[in-house]
Coordinates of C-alpha atoms in Angstrom, one line a residue:
M1 CA 67.7 55.5 76.8
N2 CA 67.0 58.4 74.5
D3 CA 65.6 61.9 75.5
K4 CA 62.1 61.0 74.6
V5 CA 62.0 58.1 77.0
I6 CA 63.6 60.2 79.7
F7 CA 61.1 63.1 79.2
R8 CA 58.2 60.5 79.5
L9 CA 59.6 59.0 82.6
I10 CA 60.1 62.5 84.0
T11 CA 56.5 63.5 83.2
A12 CA 55.2 60.1 84.5
V13 CA 57.1 60.5 87.9
S14 CA 56.0 64.1 88.2
I15 CA 52.4 63.4 87.6
F16 CA 52.5 60.3 90.0
V17 CA 54.0 62.3 92.8
F18 CA 51.4 65.1 92.3
L19 CA 48.5 62.7 92.4
V20 CA 50.0 60.7 95.5
V21 CA 50.4 64.2 97.4
V22 CA 46.8 65.2 96.5
I23 CA 45.2 61.8 97.2
L24 CA 46.9 61.3 100.6
N25 CA 46.9 65.1 101.6
R26 CA 43.1 65.3 100.8
K27 CA 42.6 62.2 102.7
I28 CA 40.9 60.6 99.7
I29 CA 42.1 57.2 101.1
P30 CA 40.9 57.4 104.7
V31 CA 43.3 56.8 107.7
T32 CA 42.6 53.3 109.1
I33 CA 45.3 53.0 111.7
E34 CA 46.2 55.0 114.8
T35 CA 48.6 57.8 114.1
P36 CA 52.0 56.8 115.3
S37 CA 53.3 59.3 117.8
Y38 CA 56.6 60.1 115.8
I39 CA 54.5 61.6 113.0
Y40 CA 54.2 64.7 115.0
F41 CA 58.0 65.4 114.7
F42 CA 57.8 65.4 111.0
P43 CA 56.9 69.1 110.4
K44 CA 60.0 70.1 112.4
L45 CA 62.1 67.5 110.4
N46 CA 60.9 68.8 107.2
A47 CA 61.8 72.4 108.1
I48 CA 65.3 71.1 109.1
I49 CA 65.5 69.3 105.7
N50 CA 64.3 72.4 103.8
G51 CA 66.7 74.5 105.7
T52 CA 69.5 72.1 105.0
C53 CA 68.7 72.0 101.4
T54 CA 68.8 75.7 101.2
I55 CA 72.3 75.8 102.5
L56 CA 73.3 73.0 100.2
L57 CA 72.0 74.6 97.1
L58 CA 73.9 77.8 97.9
I59 CA 77.2 75.9 98.6
S60 CA 76.6 74.1 95.3
F61 CA 76.1 77.3 93.5
Y62 CA 79.5 78.6 95.0
F63 CA 81.3 75.4 93.8
I64 CA 79.9 75.6 90.2
K65 CA 81.0 79.3 90.1
K66 CA 84.4 78.2 91.2
G67 CA 84.5 75.6 88.5
N68 CA 84.4 72.5 90.9
I69 CA 82.0 70.2 88.9
R70 CA 82.7 67.3 91.1
V71 CA 81.7 68.9 94.5
H72 CA 78.8 70.7 92.8
K73 CA 77.4 67.3 91.5
R74 CA 77.8 65.6 94.9
I75 CA 76.2 68.4 96.8
N76 CA 73.2 68.6 94.4
L77 CA 72.7 64.8 94.7
F78 CA 72.7 65.0 98.4
A79 CA 70.2 67.9 98.3
F80 CA 68.0 65.9 95.8
F81 CA 68.1 62.9 98.2
L82 CA 67.1 65.1 101.2
S83 CA 64.3 66.7 99.2
S84 CA 63.1 63.1 98.3
L85 CA 63.1 62.4 102.1
F86 CA 61.2 65.6 102.7
L87 CA 58.6 64.6 100.2
I88 CA 58.1 61.2 101.8
S89 CA 57.9 62.7 105.3
Y90 CA 55.5 65.5 104.0
I91 CA 53.2 62.9 102.5
V92 CA 53.1 60.7 105.6
F93 CA 52.5 63.5 108.0
H94 CA 49.7 65.1 105.9
Y95 CA 48.0 61.7 105.6
F96 CA 48.0 61.0 109.3
A97 CA 47.8 64.5 110.9
P98 CA 44.6 66.6 111.1
E99 CA 44.7 69.9 109.1
T100 CA 46.1 72.9 111.0
K101 CA 44.5 76.3 110.1
F102 CA 46.4 79.3 110.5
G103 CA 45.1 81.5 113.3
D104 CA 43.2 78.5 115.0
L105 CA 44.4 79.1 118.5
N106 CA 42.0 76.7 120.2
G107 CA 42.7 74.0 117.8
N108 CA 38.9 73.2 117.1
G109 CA 39.4 73.4 113.2
I110 CA 37.1 76.4 113.0
L111 CA 38.5 79.9 112.5
E112 CA 36.4 82.1 114.7
A113 CA 36.1 85.9 114.4
E114 CA 38.3 86.6 117.3
E115 CA 40.9 84.2 115.9
I116 CA 40.9 85.8 112.6
T117 CA 41.2 89.3 114.0
A118 CA 44.0 88.1 116.5
A119 CA 46.0 86.6 113.3
G120 CA 45.4 90.0 111.4
N121 CA 46.9 90.6 108.0
V122 CA 49.7 88.0 108.8
R123 CA 47.2 85.4 107.6
Y124 CA 47.3 86.9 104.1
I125 CA 51.1 86.9 104.1
Y126 CA 51.0 83.2 105.2
Y127 CA 48.7 82.1 102.6
V128 CA 50.5 84.0 99.9
I129 CA 53.7 82.4 100.9
L130 CA 51.9 78.9 101.3
V131 CA 50.1 79.0 97.8
T132 CA 53.3 80.0 96.0
H133 CA 55.4 77.4 97.8
I134 CA 52.9 74.6 96.9
I135 CA 52.6 75.8 93.2
L136 CA 56.2 76.1 92.7
A137 CA 57.0 72.8 94.5
A138 CA 54.9 71.1 92.0
I139 CA 56.4 72.8 89.0
V140 CA 59.9 72.6 90.2
L141 CA 60.0 68.7 90.3
P142 CA 60.2 68.1 86.7
L143 CA 62.5 71.0 86.2
I144 CA 65.0 69.4 88.7
L145 CA 64.8 66.0 87.2
L146 CA 65.4 67.5 83.9
S147 CA 68.3 69.5 85.3
F148 CA 69.8 66.4 86.9
Y149 CA 69.4 64.5 83.7
R150 CA 71.3 67.0 81.7
G151 CA 73.9 67.6 84.3
L152 CA 74.6 63.9 84.7
Q153 CA 74.9 63.6 80.9
M154 CA 77.4 66.5 81.1
N155 CA 75.3 68.4 78.5
V156 CA 76.3 71.8 80.0
E157 CA 74.6 74.0 77.8
K158 CA 71.1 72.5 78.3
H159 CA 71.8 71.9 82.0
R160 CA 72.6 75.8 82.4
K161 CA 69.5 76.8 80.5
L162 CA 67.4 74.6 82.8
V163 CA 69.1 75.7 86.0
R164 CA 68.3 79.3 85.3
Y165 CA 64.9 78.4 86.3
S166 CA 65.2 75.1 88.4
F167 CA 67.9 76.7 90.8
P168 CA 65.9 79.9 92.0
V169 CA 62.6 78.0 92.1
W170 CA 64.1 75.1 94.2
L171 CA 65.9 77.6 96.4
Y172 CA 62.5 79.5 97.0
V173 CA 60.6 76.3 97.7
T174 CA 63.2 75.3 100.2
I175 CA 63.3 78.7 101.9
T176 CA 59.5 79.1 101.9
G177 CA 59.2 75.6 103.3
V178 CA 61.1 76.8 106.5
V179 CA 59.1 80.1 106.6
V180 CA 55.8 78.2 106.4
Y181 CA 56.8 75.9 109.1
L182 CA 57.7 78.8 111.4
M183 CA 54.5 80.4 110.7
I184 CA 52.1 77.6 111.2
S185 CA 53.7 75.8 114.0
P186 CA 52.5 78.0 116.8
Y187 CA 49.0 76.7 115.7
Y188 CA 50.0 73.0 115.9
Q189 CA 47.7 71.3 118.6
F190 CA 50.1 68.2 119.2

């Protein structure tokens, strides 16, 4: 396959993933079956996956700085595999589970004045982290795929240029994924 075909494939995959996330997350396709009980473990699983990916990305960075391309490549492939599992788990959870609102202490889905006051300015911090996490997660997928393509081709110069952007963004997304979970989990009503 030539670069043009690969770029089109990466674009198609990125758009497809984005659309699936939006369609299932926004419940455009209604849930027609009972929510399996194991679904409620997924947020914790996702935080564990994100935390693991953070560590793997840092270890991978260490190994490439030491010149160990083989280990660097294997660790990144494993991080990519885990991130793919995360994406599946994320989509399934948000398809089934009701939306959790930051600060909603009684779980009725409505933020009342007392709850907003109790959450305070931490709500704004949470939403800034959440919004940047979501936007950068959408942006980083094609960057990661391109970085992998260039790396697997051993096109080192183009790979390096891409990972200047994809690595810190991917790292930010994995770190903030854990932070978002830690901040929202006290408000889960399951």
